[in-house]
Short mmCIF file of C-alpha atoms in Angstrom, two decimals:
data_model
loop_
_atom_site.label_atom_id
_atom_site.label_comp_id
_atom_site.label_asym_id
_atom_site.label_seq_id
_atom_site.Cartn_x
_atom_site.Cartn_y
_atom_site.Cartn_z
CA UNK D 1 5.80 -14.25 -49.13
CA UNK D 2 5.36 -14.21 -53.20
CA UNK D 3 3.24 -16.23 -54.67
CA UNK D 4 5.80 -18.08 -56.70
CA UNK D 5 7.69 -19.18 -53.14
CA UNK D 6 3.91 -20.33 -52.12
CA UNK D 7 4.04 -22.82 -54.72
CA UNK D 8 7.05 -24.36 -54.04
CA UNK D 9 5.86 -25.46 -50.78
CA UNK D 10 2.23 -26.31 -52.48
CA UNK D 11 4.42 -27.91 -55.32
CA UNK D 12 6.15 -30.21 -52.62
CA UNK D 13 2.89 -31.23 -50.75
CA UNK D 14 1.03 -31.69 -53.84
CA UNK D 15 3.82 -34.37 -55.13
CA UNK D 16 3.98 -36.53 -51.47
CA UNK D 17 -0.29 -36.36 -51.95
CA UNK D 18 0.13 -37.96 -55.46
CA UNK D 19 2.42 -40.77 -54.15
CA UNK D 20 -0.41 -41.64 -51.89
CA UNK D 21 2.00 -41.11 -48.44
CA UNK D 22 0.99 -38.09 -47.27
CA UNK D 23 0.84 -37.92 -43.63
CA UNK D 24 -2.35 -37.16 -41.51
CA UNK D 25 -1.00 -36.81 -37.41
CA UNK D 26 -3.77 -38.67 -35.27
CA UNK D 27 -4.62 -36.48 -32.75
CA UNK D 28 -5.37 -38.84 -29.58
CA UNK D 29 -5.11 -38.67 -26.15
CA UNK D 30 -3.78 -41.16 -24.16
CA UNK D 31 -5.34 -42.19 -20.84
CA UNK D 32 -3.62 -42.26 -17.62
CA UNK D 33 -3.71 -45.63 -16.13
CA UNK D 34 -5.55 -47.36 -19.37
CA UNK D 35 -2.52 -47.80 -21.47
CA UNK D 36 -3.07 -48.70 -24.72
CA UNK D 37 -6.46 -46.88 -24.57
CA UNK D 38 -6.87 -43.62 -25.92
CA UNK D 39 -9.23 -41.42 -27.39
CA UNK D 40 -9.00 -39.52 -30.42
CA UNK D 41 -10.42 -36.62 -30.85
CA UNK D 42 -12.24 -36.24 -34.99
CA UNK D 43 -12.34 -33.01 -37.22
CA UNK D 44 -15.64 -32.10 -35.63
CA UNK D 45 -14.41 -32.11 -31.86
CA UNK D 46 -16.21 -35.57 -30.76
CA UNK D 47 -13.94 -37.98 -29.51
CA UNK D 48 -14.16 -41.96 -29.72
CA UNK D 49 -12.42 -44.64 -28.03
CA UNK D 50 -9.20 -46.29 -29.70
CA UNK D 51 -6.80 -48.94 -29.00
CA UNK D 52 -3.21 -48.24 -29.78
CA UNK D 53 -1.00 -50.71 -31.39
CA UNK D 54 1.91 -48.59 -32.53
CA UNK D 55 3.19 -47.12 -29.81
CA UNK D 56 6.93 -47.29 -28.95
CA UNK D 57 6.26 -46.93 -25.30
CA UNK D 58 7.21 -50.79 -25.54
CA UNK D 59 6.54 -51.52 -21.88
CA UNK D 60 3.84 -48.79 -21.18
CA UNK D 61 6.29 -47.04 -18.86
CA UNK D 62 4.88 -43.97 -19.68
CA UNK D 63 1.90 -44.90 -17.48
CA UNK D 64 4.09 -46.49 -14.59
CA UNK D 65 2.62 -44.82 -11.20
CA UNK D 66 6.21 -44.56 -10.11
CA UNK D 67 7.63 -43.05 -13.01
CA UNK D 68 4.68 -40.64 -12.84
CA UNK D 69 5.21 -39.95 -9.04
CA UNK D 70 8.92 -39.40 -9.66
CA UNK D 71 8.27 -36.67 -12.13
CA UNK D 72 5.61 -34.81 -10.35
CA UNK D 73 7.80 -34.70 -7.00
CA UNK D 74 10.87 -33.28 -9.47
CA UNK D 75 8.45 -30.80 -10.78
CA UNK D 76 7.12 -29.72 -7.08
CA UNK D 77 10.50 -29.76 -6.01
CA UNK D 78 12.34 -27.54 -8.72
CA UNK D 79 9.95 -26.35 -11.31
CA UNK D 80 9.05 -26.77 -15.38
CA UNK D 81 12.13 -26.21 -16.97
CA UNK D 82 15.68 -27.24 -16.53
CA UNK D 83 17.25 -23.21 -16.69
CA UNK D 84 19.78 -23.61 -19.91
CA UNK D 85 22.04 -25.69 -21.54
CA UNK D 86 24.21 -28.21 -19.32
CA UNK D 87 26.61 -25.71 -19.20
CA UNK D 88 24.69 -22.72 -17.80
CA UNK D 89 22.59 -23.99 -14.58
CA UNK D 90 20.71 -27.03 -16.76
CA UNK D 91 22.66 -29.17 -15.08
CA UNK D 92 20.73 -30.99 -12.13
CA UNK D 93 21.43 -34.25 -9.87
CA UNK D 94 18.56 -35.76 -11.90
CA UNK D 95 20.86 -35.37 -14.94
CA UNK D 96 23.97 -36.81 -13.34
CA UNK D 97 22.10 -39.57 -11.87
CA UNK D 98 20.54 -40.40 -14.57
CA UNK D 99 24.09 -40.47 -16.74
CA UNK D 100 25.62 -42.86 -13.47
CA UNK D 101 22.29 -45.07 -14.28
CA UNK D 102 22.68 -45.04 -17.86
CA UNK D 103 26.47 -45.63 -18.01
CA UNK D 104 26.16 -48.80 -14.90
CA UNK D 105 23.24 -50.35 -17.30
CA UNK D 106 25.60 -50.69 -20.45
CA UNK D 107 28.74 -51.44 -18.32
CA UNK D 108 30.44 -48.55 -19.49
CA UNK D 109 32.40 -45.37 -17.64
CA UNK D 110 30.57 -42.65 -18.88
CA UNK D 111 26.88 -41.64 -20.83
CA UNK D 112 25.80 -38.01 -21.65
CA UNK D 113 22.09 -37.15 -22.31
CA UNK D 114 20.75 -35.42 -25.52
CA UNK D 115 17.31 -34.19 -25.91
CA UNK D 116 16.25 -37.08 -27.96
CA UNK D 117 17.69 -40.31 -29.65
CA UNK D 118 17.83 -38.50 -32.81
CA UNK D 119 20.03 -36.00 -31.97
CA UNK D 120 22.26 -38.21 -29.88
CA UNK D 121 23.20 -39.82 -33.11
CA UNK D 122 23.22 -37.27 -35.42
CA UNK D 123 25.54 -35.11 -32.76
CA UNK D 124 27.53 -37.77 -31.61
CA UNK D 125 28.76 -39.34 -34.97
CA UNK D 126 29.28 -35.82 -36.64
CA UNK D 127 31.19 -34.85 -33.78
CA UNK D 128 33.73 -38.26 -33.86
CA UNK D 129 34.63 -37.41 -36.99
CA UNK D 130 35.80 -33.71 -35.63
CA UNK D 131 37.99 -35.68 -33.45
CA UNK D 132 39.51 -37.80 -36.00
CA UNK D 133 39.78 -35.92 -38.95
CA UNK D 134 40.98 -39.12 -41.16
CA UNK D 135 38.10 -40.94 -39.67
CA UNK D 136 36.77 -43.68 -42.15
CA UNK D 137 33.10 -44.59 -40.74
CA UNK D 138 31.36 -47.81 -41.91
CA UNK D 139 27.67 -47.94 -41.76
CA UNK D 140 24.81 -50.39 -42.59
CA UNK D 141 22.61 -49.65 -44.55
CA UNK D 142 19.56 -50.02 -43.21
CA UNK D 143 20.57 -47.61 -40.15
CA UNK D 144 18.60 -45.11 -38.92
CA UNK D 145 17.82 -41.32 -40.73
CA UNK D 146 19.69 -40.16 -37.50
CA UNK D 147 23.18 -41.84 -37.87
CA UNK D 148 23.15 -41.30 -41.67
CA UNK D 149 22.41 -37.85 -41.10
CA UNK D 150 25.05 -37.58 -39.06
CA UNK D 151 27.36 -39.71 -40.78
CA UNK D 152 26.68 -36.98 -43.56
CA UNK D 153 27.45 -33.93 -41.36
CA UNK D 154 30.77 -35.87 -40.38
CA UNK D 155 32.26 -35.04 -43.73
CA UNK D 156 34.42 -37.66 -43.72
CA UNK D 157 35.10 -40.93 -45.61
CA UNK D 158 32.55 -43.35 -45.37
CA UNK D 159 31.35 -46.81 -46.97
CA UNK D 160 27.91 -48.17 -46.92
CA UNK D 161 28.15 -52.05 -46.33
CA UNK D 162 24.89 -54.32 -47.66
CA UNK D 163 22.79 -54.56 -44.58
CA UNK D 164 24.18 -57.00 -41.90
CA UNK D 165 26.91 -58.32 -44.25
CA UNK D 166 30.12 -58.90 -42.37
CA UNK D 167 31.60 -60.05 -45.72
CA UNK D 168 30.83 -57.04 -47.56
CA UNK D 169 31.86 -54.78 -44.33
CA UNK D 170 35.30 -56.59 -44.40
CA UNK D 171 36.23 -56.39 -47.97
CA UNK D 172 35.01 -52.36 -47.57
CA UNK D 173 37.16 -52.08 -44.21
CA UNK D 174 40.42 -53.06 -46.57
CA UNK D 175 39.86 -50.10 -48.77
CA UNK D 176 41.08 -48.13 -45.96
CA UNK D 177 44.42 -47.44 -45.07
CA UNK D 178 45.62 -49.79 -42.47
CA UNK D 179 46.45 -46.71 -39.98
CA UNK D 180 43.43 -44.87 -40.71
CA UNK D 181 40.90 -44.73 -37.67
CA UNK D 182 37.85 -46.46 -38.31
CA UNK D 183 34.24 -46.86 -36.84
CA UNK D 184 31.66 -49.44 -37.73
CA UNK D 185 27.80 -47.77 -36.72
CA UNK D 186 25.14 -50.25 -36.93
CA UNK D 187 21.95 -50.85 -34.76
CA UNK D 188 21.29 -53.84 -32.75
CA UNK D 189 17.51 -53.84 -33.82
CA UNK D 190 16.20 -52.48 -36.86
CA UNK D 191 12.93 -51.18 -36.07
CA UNK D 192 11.18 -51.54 -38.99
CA UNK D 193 12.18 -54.88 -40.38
CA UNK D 194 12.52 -56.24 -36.82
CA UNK D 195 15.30 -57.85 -37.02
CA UNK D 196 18.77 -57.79 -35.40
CA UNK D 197 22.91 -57.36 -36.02
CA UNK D 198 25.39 -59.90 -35.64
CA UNK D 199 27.04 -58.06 -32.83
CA UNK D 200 29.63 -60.51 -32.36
CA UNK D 201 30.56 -60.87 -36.13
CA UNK D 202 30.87 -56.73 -36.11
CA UNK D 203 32.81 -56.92 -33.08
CA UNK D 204 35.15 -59.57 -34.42
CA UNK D 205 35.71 -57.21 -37.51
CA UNK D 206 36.12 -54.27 -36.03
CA UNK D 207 38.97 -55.67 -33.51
CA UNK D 208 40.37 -57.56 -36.22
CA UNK D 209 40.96 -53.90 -38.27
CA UNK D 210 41.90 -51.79 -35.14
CA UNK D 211 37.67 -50.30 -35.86
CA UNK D 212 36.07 -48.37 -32.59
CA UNK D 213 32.14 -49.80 -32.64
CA UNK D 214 29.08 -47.53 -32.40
CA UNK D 215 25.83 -49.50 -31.32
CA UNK D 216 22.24 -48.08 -31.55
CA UNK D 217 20.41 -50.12 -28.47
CA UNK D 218 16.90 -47.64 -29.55
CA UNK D 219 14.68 -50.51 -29.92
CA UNK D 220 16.89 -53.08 -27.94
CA UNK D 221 17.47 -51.04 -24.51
CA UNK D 222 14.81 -52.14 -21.37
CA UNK D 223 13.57 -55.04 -23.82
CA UNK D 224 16.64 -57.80 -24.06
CA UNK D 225 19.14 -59.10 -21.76
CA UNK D 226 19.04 -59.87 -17.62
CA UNK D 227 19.17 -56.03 -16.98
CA UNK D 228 17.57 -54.58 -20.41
CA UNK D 229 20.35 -53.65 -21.39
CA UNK D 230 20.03 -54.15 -25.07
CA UNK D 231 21.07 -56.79 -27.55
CA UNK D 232 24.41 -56.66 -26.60
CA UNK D 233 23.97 -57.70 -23.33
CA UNK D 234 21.78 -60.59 -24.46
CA UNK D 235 24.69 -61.73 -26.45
CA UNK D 236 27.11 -61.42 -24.21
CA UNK D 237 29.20 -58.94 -26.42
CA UNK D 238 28.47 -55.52 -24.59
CA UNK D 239 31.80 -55.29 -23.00
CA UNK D 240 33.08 -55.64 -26.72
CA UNK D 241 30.89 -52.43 -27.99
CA UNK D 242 33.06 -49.40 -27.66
CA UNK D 243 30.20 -46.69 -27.92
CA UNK D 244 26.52 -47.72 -27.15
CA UNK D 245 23.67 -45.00 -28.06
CA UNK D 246 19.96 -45.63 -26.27
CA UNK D 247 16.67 -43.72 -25.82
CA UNK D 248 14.80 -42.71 -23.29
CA UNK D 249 11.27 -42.53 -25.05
CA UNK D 250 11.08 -45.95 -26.39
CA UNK D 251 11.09 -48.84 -23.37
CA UNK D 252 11.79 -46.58 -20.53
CA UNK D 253 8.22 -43.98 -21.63
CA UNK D 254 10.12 -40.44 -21.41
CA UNK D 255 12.05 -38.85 -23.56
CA UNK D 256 15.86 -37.88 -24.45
CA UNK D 257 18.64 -39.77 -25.53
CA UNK D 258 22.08 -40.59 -24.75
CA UNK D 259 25.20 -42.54 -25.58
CA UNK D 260 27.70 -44.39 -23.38
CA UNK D 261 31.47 -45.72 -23.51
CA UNK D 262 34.74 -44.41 -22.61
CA UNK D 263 35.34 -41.59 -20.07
CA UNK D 264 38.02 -39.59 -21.83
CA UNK D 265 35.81 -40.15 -25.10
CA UNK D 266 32.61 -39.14 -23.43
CA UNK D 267 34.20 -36.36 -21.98
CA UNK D 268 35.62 -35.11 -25.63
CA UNK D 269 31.96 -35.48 -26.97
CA UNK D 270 30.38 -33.57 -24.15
CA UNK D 271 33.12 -31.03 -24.89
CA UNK D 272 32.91 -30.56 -28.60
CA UNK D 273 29.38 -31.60 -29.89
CA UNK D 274 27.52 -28.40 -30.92
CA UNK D 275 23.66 -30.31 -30.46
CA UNK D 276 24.74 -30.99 -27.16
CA UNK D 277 26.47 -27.68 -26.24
CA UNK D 278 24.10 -25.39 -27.40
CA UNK D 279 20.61 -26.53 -26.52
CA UNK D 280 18.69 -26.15 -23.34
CA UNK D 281 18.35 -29.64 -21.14
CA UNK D 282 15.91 -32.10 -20.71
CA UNK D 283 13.54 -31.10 -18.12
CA UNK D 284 14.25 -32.03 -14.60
CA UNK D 285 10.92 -34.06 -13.97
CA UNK D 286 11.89 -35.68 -17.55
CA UNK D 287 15.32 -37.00 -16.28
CA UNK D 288 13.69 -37.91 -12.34
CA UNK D 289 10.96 -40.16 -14.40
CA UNK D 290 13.63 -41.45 -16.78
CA UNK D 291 15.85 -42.19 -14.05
CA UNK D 292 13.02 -44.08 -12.29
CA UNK D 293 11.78 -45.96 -15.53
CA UNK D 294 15.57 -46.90 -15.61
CA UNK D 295 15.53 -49.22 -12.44
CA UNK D 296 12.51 -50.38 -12.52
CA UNK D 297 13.05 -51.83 -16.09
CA UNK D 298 16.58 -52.90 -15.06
CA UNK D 299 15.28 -54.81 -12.17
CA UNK D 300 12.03 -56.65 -13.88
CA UNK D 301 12.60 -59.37 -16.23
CA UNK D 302 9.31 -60.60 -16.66
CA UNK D 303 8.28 -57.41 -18.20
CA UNK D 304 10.70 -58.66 -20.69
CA UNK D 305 9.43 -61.99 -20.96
CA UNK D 306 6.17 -61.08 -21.33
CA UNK D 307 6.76 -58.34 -24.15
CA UNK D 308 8.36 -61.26 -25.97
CA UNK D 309 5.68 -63.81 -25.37
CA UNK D 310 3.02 -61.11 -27.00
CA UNK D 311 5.04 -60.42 -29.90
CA UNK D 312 5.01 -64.28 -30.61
CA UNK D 313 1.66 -65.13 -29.94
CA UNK D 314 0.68 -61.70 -32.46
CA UNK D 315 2.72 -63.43 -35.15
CA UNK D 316 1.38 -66.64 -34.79
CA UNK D 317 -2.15 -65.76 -35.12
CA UNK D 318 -1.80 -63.54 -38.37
CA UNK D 319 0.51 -65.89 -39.79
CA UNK D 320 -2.38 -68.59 -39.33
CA UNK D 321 -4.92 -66.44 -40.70
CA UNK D 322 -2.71 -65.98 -43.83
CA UNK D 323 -1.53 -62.32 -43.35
CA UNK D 324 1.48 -61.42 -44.87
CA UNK D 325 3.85 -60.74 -41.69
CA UNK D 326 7.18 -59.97 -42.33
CA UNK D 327 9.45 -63.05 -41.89
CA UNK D 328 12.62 -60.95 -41.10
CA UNK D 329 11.62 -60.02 -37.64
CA UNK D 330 13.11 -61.84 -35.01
CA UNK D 331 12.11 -59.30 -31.97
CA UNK D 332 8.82 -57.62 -30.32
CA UNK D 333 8.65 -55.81 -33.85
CA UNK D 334 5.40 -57.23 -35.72
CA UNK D 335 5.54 -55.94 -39.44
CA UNK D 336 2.39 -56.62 -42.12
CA UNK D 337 3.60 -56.46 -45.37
CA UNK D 338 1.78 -53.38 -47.52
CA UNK D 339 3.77 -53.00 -50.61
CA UNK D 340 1.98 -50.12 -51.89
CA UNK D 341 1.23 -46.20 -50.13
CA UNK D 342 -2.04 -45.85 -51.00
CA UNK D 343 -3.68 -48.48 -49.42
CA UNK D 344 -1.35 -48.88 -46.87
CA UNK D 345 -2.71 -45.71 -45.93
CA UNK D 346 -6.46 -46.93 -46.44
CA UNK D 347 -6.00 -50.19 -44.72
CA UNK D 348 -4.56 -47.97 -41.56
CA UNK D 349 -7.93 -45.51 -42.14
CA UNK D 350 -9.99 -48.53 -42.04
CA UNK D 351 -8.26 -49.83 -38.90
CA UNK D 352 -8.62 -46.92 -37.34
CA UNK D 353 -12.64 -45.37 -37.95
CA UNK D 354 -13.96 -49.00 -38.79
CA UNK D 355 -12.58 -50.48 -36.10
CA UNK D 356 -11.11 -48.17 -33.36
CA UNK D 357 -7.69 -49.61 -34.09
CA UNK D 358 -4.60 -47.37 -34.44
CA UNK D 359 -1.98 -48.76 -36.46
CA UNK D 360 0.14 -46.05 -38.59
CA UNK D 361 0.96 -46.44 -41.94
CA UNK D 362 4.99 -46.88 -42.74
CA UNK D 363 5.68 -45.15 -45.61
CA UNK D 364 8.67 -43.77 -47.68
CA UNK D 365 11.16 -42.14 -46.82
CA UNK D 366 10.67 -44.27 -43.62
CA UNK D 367 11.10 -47.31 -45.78
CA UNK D 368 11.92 -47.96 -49.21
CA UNK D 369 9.33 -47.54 -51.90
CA UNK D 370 7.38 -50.94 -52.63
CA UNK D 371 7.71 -52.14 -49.55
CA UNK D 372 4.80 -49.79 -47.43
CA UNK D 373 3.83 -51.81 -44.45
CA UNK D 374 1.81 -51.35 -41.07
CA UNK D 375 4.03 -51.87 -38.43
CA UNK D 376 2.39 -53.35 -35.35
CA UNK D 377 4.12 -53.34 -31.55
CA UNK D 378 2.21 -55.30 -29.01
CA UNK D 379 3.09 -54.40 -25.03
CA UNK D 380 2.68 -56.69 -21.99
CA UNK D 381 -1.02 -54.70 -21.62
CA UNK D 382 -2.54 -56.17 -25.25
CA UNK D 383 -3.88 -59.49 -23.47
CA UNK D 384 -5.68 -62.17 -25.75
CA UNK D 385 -9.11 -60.53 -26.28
CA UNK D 386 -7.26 -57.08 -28.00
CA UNK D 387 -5.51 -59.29 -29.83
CA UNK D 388 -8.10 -61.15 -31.19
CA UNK D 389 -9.99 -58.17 -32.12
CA UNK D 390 -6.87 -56.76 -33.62
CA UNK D 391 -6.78 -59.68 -36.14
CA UNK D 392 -10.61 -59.71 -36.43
CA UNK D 393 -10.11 -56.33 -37.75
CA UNK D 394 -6.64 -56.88 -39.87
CA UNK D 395 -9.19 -59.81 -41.92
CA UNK D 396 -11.66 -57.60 -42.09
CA UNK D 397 -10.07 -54.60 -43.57
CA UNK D 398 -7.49 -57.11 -45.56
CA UNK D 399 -11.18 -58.50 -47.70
CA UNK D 400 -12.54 -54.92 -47.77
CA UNK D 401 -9.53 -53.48 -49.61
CA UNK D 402 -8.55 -56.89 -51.34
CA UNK D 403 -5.25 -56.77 -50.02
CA UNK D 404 -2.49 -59.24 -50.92
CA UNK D 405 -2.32 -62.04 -48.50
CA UNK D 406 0.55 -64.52 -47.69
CA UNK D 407 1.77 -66.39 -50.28
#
């Protein structure tokens, strides 16, 4: 490589360093059976004893005995890897019973796995737009780097509405010719705000306009509604969503993603989406687990009910202690207001070798600039005394760095 094409990559680095956001990986190891305990392991090679409190593994599936037996008897039973793509022997029972699962939980005819949520978006929407090539696609915006990305690859017109405005989404919706086809892609829980869509509002819109719907359940699926299905089904609107896109890796522990709706449109995606066509499956033990974590989220509430009761009790306390938590959240989300990189990243450094506390910093492009934050996810395993030591620590750190409190 020359050294002038070196320093375009040094060039790059050196700029995110100056901003104060570049990223440092924590390399930790989590602990079978002692979920949210970890240890991470330090430049030198000793290791210390954390507590994780960022962890999307919502419910701690990935710790579940059963969803841990269910992969290792997949793995005795047929080995690592999954062979190919879906259309050369990566196709398994695990794969179609996990789709039948998938599709049952959001009441719909069909799902197809991807290999992760991201690309189940980005393929997914690119692809609709292949299939209707006057496609006009509507899109919040707050929504995920996934769908925007591939809202971007779809080529196609497209309108940003003002995030969860139905009024703005309407008046954009009649710049489109009346016999155009139209999609409105939102999220039912924005992850890093916490808060939620007006599903029914969007739903009204969209059949008002003749608009197909396109729901990210990420951070909704396994954690709202009777069967964790989502938002949607909380609401009572699911049957109203025409497309419905999930993960795997978030409340259910695994990995992969998927979306659900239609038959005959499932079966066009399936059929035409290149991140789906050309890329090997998940692994067979990944799907048997997934599958697994599936029902047993599906058929335990109180996992649910405790999540939520966590997430409230989190809030509470650093609200009464005067630290600036993000008002906007409505879910299991728990945001503290940073408003700057640089110590966002030092009050997560802090956390995390002052205290053995492992919150990551949220930084741009994740979020808009000015408005940094450490995002904080309680499970049903942080009982009281984690808690308390978690805002023991938050104070702490807050004084040390003189952080801006709540106003």
């Amino acid at each position: 490589m020359r050294e002038q094409d070196k320093q375009v990559f040094e060039h790059a680095v050196s700029a995110i360093r100056a901003e104060g956001r570049y990223r440092v990986f924590a390399d930790i190891m989590r602990e079978r059976g002692r979920f949210p305990h970890a240890r991470l392991r330090l430049e030198n090679g000793e290791t210390r004893e954390i507590v994780v409190w960022c962890s999307n593994d919502y419910l701690g599936q990935g710790q579940s005995p059963e969803v841990l037996d269910a992969a290792h008897a997949a793995l005795d039973r047929v080995g690592a890897g999954a062979g190919g793509t879906r259309n050369i022997s990566g196709t398994t029972s695990y794969h179609v019973d996990l789709e039948k699962e998938l599709a049952s939980l959001h009441g719909k005819e069909a799902a197809l796995l991807f290999t992760s949520g991201y690309v189940s978006n980005d393929a997914t929407l690119s692809t609709l737009a292949k299939l209707f090539p006057d496609l006009w696609i509507f899109s919040d915006a707050s929504n995920h780097a996934s769908m925007i990305e591939g809202i971007k690859r779809a080529r196609c017109q497209k309108r940003i509405f003002r995030h969860n405005d139905i009024q703005h989404l309407e008046a954009l919706i009649n710049e489109a010719p009346a016999e155009a086809p139209k999609l409105i892609a939102f999220e039912s829980v924005y992850s890093m705000d916490g808060d939620t869509a007006p599903i029914e509002a969007i739903c009204a819109i969209a059949e008002a306009y003749g608009a197909m719907t396109y729901l990210d359940e990420v951070h909704g699926v396994g954690l709202y509604g009777q069967t964790g299905a989502g938002v949607a089904e909380r609401d009572g609107v699911m049957h109203r969503v025409d497309f419905i896109e999930g993960t795997l890796a978030k409340a259910f522990g695994t990995m992969g993603g998927y979306v659900t709706g239609p038959a005959v449109a499932i079966d066009a995606i399936r059929s035409a989406a290149s991140g789906f066509i050309f890329t090997t499956s998940l692994a067979p033990s990944i799907a048997a687990a997934a599958l697994e974590s599936v029902r047993i989220v599906k058929a335990c509430p109180h996992m649910r009910d405790r999540l939520a009761e966590r997430a409230e009790r989190l809030k509470a306390l650093l609200k009464a202690e005067g630290l600036p938590v993000m008002t906007e959240s409505t879910t299991h989300i728990v945001p503290v207001q940073v408003g700057d990189a640089a110590l966002c990243k030092a009050l997560s450094d802090s956390l995390l070798f002052d205290h053995g506390i492992y919150v990551q910093p949220i930084n741009y492009p994740t979020v808009p600039r000015g408005t940094e934050r450490l995002r904080i996810t309680p499970s049903p395993f942080h009982d009281d005394a984690l808690m308390d030591k978690l805002v023991a620590a938050l104070k702490a750190v807050w004084a040390k760095h003189n952080a801006e409190r709540a106003a």
